[in-house]
Coordinates of C-alpha atoms in Angstrom, one line a residue:
X1 CA 60.5 -111.9 70.6
X2 CA 61.5 -110.6 67.2
X3 CA 60.1 -107.0 67.6
X4 CA 62.0 -106.6 71.0
X5 CA 65.3 -107.7 69.3
X6 CA 64.8 -105.3 66.5
X7 CA 64.2 -102.4 68.9
X8 CA 67.3 -103.3 70.8
X9 CA 69.5 -103.4 67.7
X10 CA 67.8 -100.2 66.7
X11 CA 68.5 -98.1 69.8
X12 CA 72.0 -99.3 70.6
X13 CA 74.4 -96.4 70.3
X14 CA 76.7 -96.4 67.1
X15 CA 78.8 -93.9 68.7
X16 CA 79.5 -93.5 72.6
X17 CA 81.4 -90.9 74.3
X18 CA 82.3 -91.7 77.9
X19 CA 83.7 -88.9 80.2
X20 CA 85.4 -87.3 77.3
X21 CA 88.0 -84.9 78.5
X22 CA 90.6 -82.8 76.4
X23 CA 92.7 -79.8 77.2
X24 CA 95.0 -77.6 75.3
X25 CA 97.5 -76.1 77.8
X26 CA 95.3 -74.5 80.4
X27 CA 92.2 -74.4 78.1
X28 CA 89.8 -77.1 78.9
X29 CA 87.9 -77.7 75.7
X30 CA 85.9 -81.1 76.8
X31 CA 85.1 -81.5 80.3
X32 CA 83.6 -84.9 80.9
X33 CA 81.3 -85.1 77.8
X34 CA 78.8 -88.3 77.8
X35 CA 76.9 -88.7 74.7
X36 CA 75.2 -91.7 72.8
X37 CA 74.9 -91.3 69.0
X38 CA 71.8 -93.6 67.9
X39 CA 71.7 -95.2 64.7
X40 CA 69.9 -93.7 61.6
X41 CA 69.2 -90.5 63.4
X42 CA 70.6 -87.0 62.8
X43 CA 72.0 -85.4 65.8
X44 CA 72.8 -81.8 65.5
X45 CA 75.6 -80.6 67.9
X46 CA 75.0 -76.6 68.6
X47 CA 77.1 -74.0 70.8
X48 CA 79.3 -71.1 70.7
X49 CA 82.6 -70.9 69.1
X50 CA 85.3 -72.5 71.3
X51 CA 82.8 -74.9 73.2
X52 CA 84.4 -78.1 71.6
X53 CA 82.1 -79.1 69.0
X54 CA 84.6 -79.8 66.3
X55 CA 87.3 -81.0 68.7
X56 CA 84.6 -83.7 69.6
X57 CA 84.3 -84.6 66.0
X58 CA 88.1 -85.1 65.7
X59 CA 87.8 -87.5 68.5
X60 CA 85.2 -89.4 66.8
X61 CA 87.5 -89.9 63.7
X62 CA 90.8 -90.4 65.8
X63 CA 92.5 -87.4 64.9
X64 CA 92.7 -86.4 68.6
X65 CA 93.3 -88.6 71.5
X66 CA 91.3 -87.7 74.6
X67 CA 93.2 -86.9 77.9
X68 CA 90.7 -88.9 79.7
X69 CA 87.5 -90.9 78.9
X70 CA 86.6 -93.3 76.1
X71 CA 85.3 -93.3 72.4
X72 CA 83.3 -96.3 71.2
X73 CA 82.2 -97.1 67.6
X74 CA 80.0 -99.8 66.9
X75 CA 80.5 -101.6 70.1
X76 CA 84.2 -101.3 70.0
X77 CA 86.4 -99.1 72.1
X78 CA 88.5 -97.0 69.4
X79 CA 90.4 -94.3 71.3
X80 CA 93.1 -97.0 72.1
X81 CA 93.6 -98.1 68.5
X82 CA 96.7 -97.5 66.5
X83 CA 96.8 -95.7 63.1
X84 CA 96.5 -99.0 61.1
X85 CA 93.4 -99.9 63.0
X86 CA 92.0 -96.5 62.8
X87 CA 92.1 -96.4 59.1
X88 CA 89.7 -99.6 59.0
X89 CA 87.4 -97.7 61.4
X90 CA 87.5 -94.6 59.3
X91 CA 86.2 -96.5 56.2
X92 CA 82.8 -96.3 57.9
X93 CA 82.9 -92.8 58.6
X94 CA 82.5 -90.0 56.2
X95 CA 83.5 -86.4 56.9
X96 CA 82.4 -83.4 55.3
X97 CA 84.7 -80.5 55.9
X98 CA 83.6 -76.9 56.8
X99 CA 84.9 -75.5 53.4
X100 CA 84.6 -78.7 51.4
X101 CA 88.6 -79.3 51.3
X102 CA 88.4 -80.3 47.5
X103 CA 91.6 -80.4 45.6
X104 CA 91.6 -77.5 43.3
X105 CA 93.9 -79.1 40.8
X106 CA 92.0 -82.2 40.5
X107 CA 88.6 -82.8 38.7
X108 CA 85.3 -83.6 40.3
X109 CA 85.8 -87.1 39.3
X110 CA 89.4 -87.3 40.6
X111 CA 88.5 -85.7 43.8
X112 CA 85.6 -88.2 44.5
X113 CA 87.8 -91.2 43.3
X114 CA 90.8 -90.4 45.6
X115 CA 89.2 -92.4 48.7
X116 CA 88.4 -95.3 46.2
X117 CA 92.1 -95.4 45.0
X118 CA 93.4 -95.1 48.6
X119 CA 91.0 -97.8 50.3
X120 CA 89.9 -100.1 47.9
X121 CA 90.9 -102.5 45.1
X122 CA 88.1 -101.6 42.7
X123 CA 88.8 -101.5 38.9
X124 CA 88.6 -98.2 37.1
X125 CA 85.2 -99.1 35.6
X126 CA 83.8 -99.9 39.1
X127 CA 85.2 -96.7 40.5
X128 CA 83.6 -94.7 37.4
X129 CA 80.1 -96.3 38.5
X130 CA 80.6 -95.6 42.1
X131 CA 81.3 -91.9 41.5
X132 CA 78.5 -91.5 39.1
X133 CA 76.3 -93.0 41.9
X134 CA 77.7 -90.7 44.5
X135 CA 77.0 -87.7 42.3
X136 CA 73.4 -88.9 41.6
X137 CA 72.9 -89.0 45.2
X138 CA 73.8 -85.5 45.8
X139 CA 71.7 -84.4 42.8
X140 CA 74.7 -83.7 40.4
X141 CA 75.1 -85.6 37.1
X142 CA 77.7 -85.5 34.3
X143 CA 80.2 -83.0 35.9
X144 CA 83.2 -85.4 36.5
X145 CA 85.4 -83.4 34.2
X146 CA 85.1 -80.1 35.8
X147 CA 87.3 -78.4 38.3
X148 CA 86.0 -77.3 41.5
X149 CA 86.7 -73.4 40.4
X150 CA 84.2 -73.9 37.8
X151 CA 81.4 -74.8 40.4
X152 CA 79.3 -72.6 42.6
X153 CA 79.7 -72.9 46.3
X154 CA 76.7 -75.1 46.6
X155 CA 77.9 -77.4 44.1
X156 CA 81.4 -77.6 45.8
X157 CA 79.7 -78.6 49.0
X158 CA 77.8 -81.3 47.0
X159 CA 80.8 -82.6 45.5
X160 CA 82.6 -82.9 48.8
X161 CA 79.6 -84.6 50.4
X162 CA 79.8 -87.1 47.3
X163 CA 83.5 -87.7 48.2
X164 CA 82.3 -88.3 51.8
X165 CA 79.8 -90.9 51.0
X166 CA 81.5 -92.5 48.2
X167 CA 82.8 -95.4 50.5
X168 CA 79.1 -96.0 51.6
X169 CA 80.0 -95.0 55.2
X170 CA 77.6 -95.9 58.1
X171 CA 78.2 -92.6 59.9
X172 CA 78.5 -89.1 58.3
X173 CA 80.0 -86.1 60.1
X174 CA 79.3 -82.6 59.0
X175 CA 81.5 -79.5 60.2
X176 CA 79.5 -76.5 59.4
X177 CA 77.9 -77.9 56.2
X178 CA 76.0 -74.5 55.4
X179 CA 78.7 -72.1 55.9
X180 CA 79.3 -69.6 53.3
X181 CA 75.9 -70.6 51.5
X182 CA 72.8 -68.4 50.6
X183 CA 69.6 -69.6 52.2
X184 CA 68.3 -71.4 49.1
X185 CA 71.6 -73.4 48.8
X186 CA 71.8 -74.1 52.6
X187 CA 68.4 -75.7 52.3
X188 CA 69.7 -77.8 49.4
X189 CA 72.3 -79.3 51.7
X190 CA 69.6 -79.7 54.5
X191 CA 67.4 -81.9 52.0
X192 CA 70.5 -84.0 51.2
X193 CA 71.3 -84.6 55.0
X194 CA 67.7 -85.8 55.3
X195 CA 67.8 -87.7 51.9
X196 CA 70.8 -89.8 53.2
X197 CA 69.3 -90.8 56.5
X198 CA 65.9 -91.5 54.6
X199 CA 67.3 -93.5 51.8
X200 CA 70.6 -94.9 53.1
X201 CA 70.0 -95.2 56.7
X202 CA 73.0 -92.9 57.5
X203 CA 73.6 -91.8 61.0
X204 CA 74.3 -87.9 60.8
X205 CA 76.3 -85.8 63.2
X206 CA 76.1 -82.1 62.3
X207 CA 78.0 -79.4 64.0
X208 CA 76.5 -76.1 62.9
X209 CA 75.5 -72.5 64.0
X210 CA 72.7 -72.4 61.5
X211 CA 69.5 -72.7 63.7
X212 CA 67.2 -72.8 60.6
X213 CA 69.2 -75.9 59.4
X214 CA 69.3 -77.3 62.9
X215 CA 65.6 -77.2 63.3
X216 CA 65.0 -78.9 60.0
X217 CA 67.4 -81.8 60.2
X218 CA 67.7 -82.5 63.7
X219 CA 66.1 -85.5 65.3
X220 CA 68.1 -84.5 68.4
X221 CA 70.0 -81.4 69.4
X222 CA 72.9 -81.5 71.8
X223 CA 74.2 -78.2 73.1
X224 CA 77.6 -77.7 74.4
X225 CA 79.0 -74.9 76.6
X226 CA 82.2 -74.7 78.4
X227 CA 83.0 -78.2 77.3
X228 CA 79.9 -79.9 79.0
X229 CA 76.5 -80.9 77.7
X230 CA 74.2 -78.0 78.5
X231 CA 71.0 -79.5 76.8
X232 CA 69.9 -82.8 75.1
X233 CA 66.6 -83.2 73.3
X234 CA 64.5 -82.7 70.3
X235 CA 64.9 -79.1 68.9
X236 CA 61.5 -78.1 70.5
X237 CA 62.4 -79.8 73.8
X238 CA 65.7 -77.7 74.0
X239 CA 63.8 -74.4 72.8
X240 CA 61.5 -74.9 76.0
X241 CA 64.6 -75.2 78.6
X242 CA 64.5 -72.1 80.7
X243 CA 68.3 -71.9 81.1
X244 CA 69.2 -68.2 80.0
X245 CA 72.3 -69.5 78.1
X246 CA 70.2 -71.8 76.1
X247 CA 67.8 -69.1 75.3
X248 CA 70.4 -66.5 74.5
X249 CA 72.0 -68.8 71.8
X250 CA 68.7 -69.7 70.2
X251 CA 67.6 -66.2 70.0
X252 CA 71.1 -65.0 68.8
X253 CA 71.3 -62.7 71.8
X254 CA 74.8 -61.5 73.0
X255 CA 74.7 -60.5 76.6
X256 CA 77.8 -59.0 78.0
X257 CA 79.4 -61.1 80.7
X258 CA 77.2 -64.2 79.9
X259 CA 79.5 -67.0 79.7
X260 CA 77.9 -68.1 76.3
X261 CA 80.8 -65.8 74.8
X262 CA 83.7 -68.3 74.9
X263 CA 87.3 -66.9 74.3
X264 CA 89.1 -68.0 71.2
X265 CA 92.3 -70.2 71.6
X266 CA 95.6 -68.6 71.0
X267 CA 98.6 -70.5 70.0
X268 CA 102.1 -69.6 71.1
X269 CA 102.8 -67.2 68.3
X270 CA 99.8 -65.0 69.3
X271 CA 97.7 -66.2 66.2
X272 CA 94.0 -66.4 67.3
X273 CA 91.9 -69.1 66.0
X274 CA 88.3 -70.4 66.8
X275 CA 88.8 -73.7 69.0
X276 CA 86.1 -75.5 67.1
X277 CA 87.7 -75.2 63.7
X278 CA 88.2 -78.4 62.0

């Protein structure tokens, strides 16, 4: 039956994490994560610093290999791929870094053009049109010649998002996309996340601490704690869970002794850094 076939295609996971485990020294960061990311949905991953959110993202794009478990993308196991094979997979995955990660010495156009030069054989005119289309998608026009330092924080995030989508990926990963933005500009990023799903059918995975953003963009919320999935459902479903750890996080309450407060990782030099910084 055509309808049943369409439903099956619709609900098959684009990304599947199976028993994912990762440790750094004695610190267990991912402890048997199982997760299916469904197509054309926005999955928001919540949790305190150090719970493994961004470490999970790094496994999805092959920047880290699991100690145990599997990563699947579009029905193909990818955690066993070599770097050349991973490069092919990454063409279908866009990544918006937490602070944008634009090249300060390059113009907006050059920043967005960079992945096109690296990964395609497009002509210069084809690249120019693709850059303009990406900027149009993020509601910026005619700023190709500007430098990142001439832009506001919200504009820089939009340019970084334009770069993330210029290869027309099927999946876009966002690491704290509203960090450092005021509420109005944060909402602008939220609207773009919704727009990409609505108009381009993009599958979004958003790591955030911003509960306002999570409530607005999420089709589904996954909450991590101590490397495990603590809650999984719509925002309203998760908000109704009686587990005090879930409620403390959603209400922004710190409780002394509660294991919501995860210690930061330390490297051997003594420098302390949040475990979920990408």
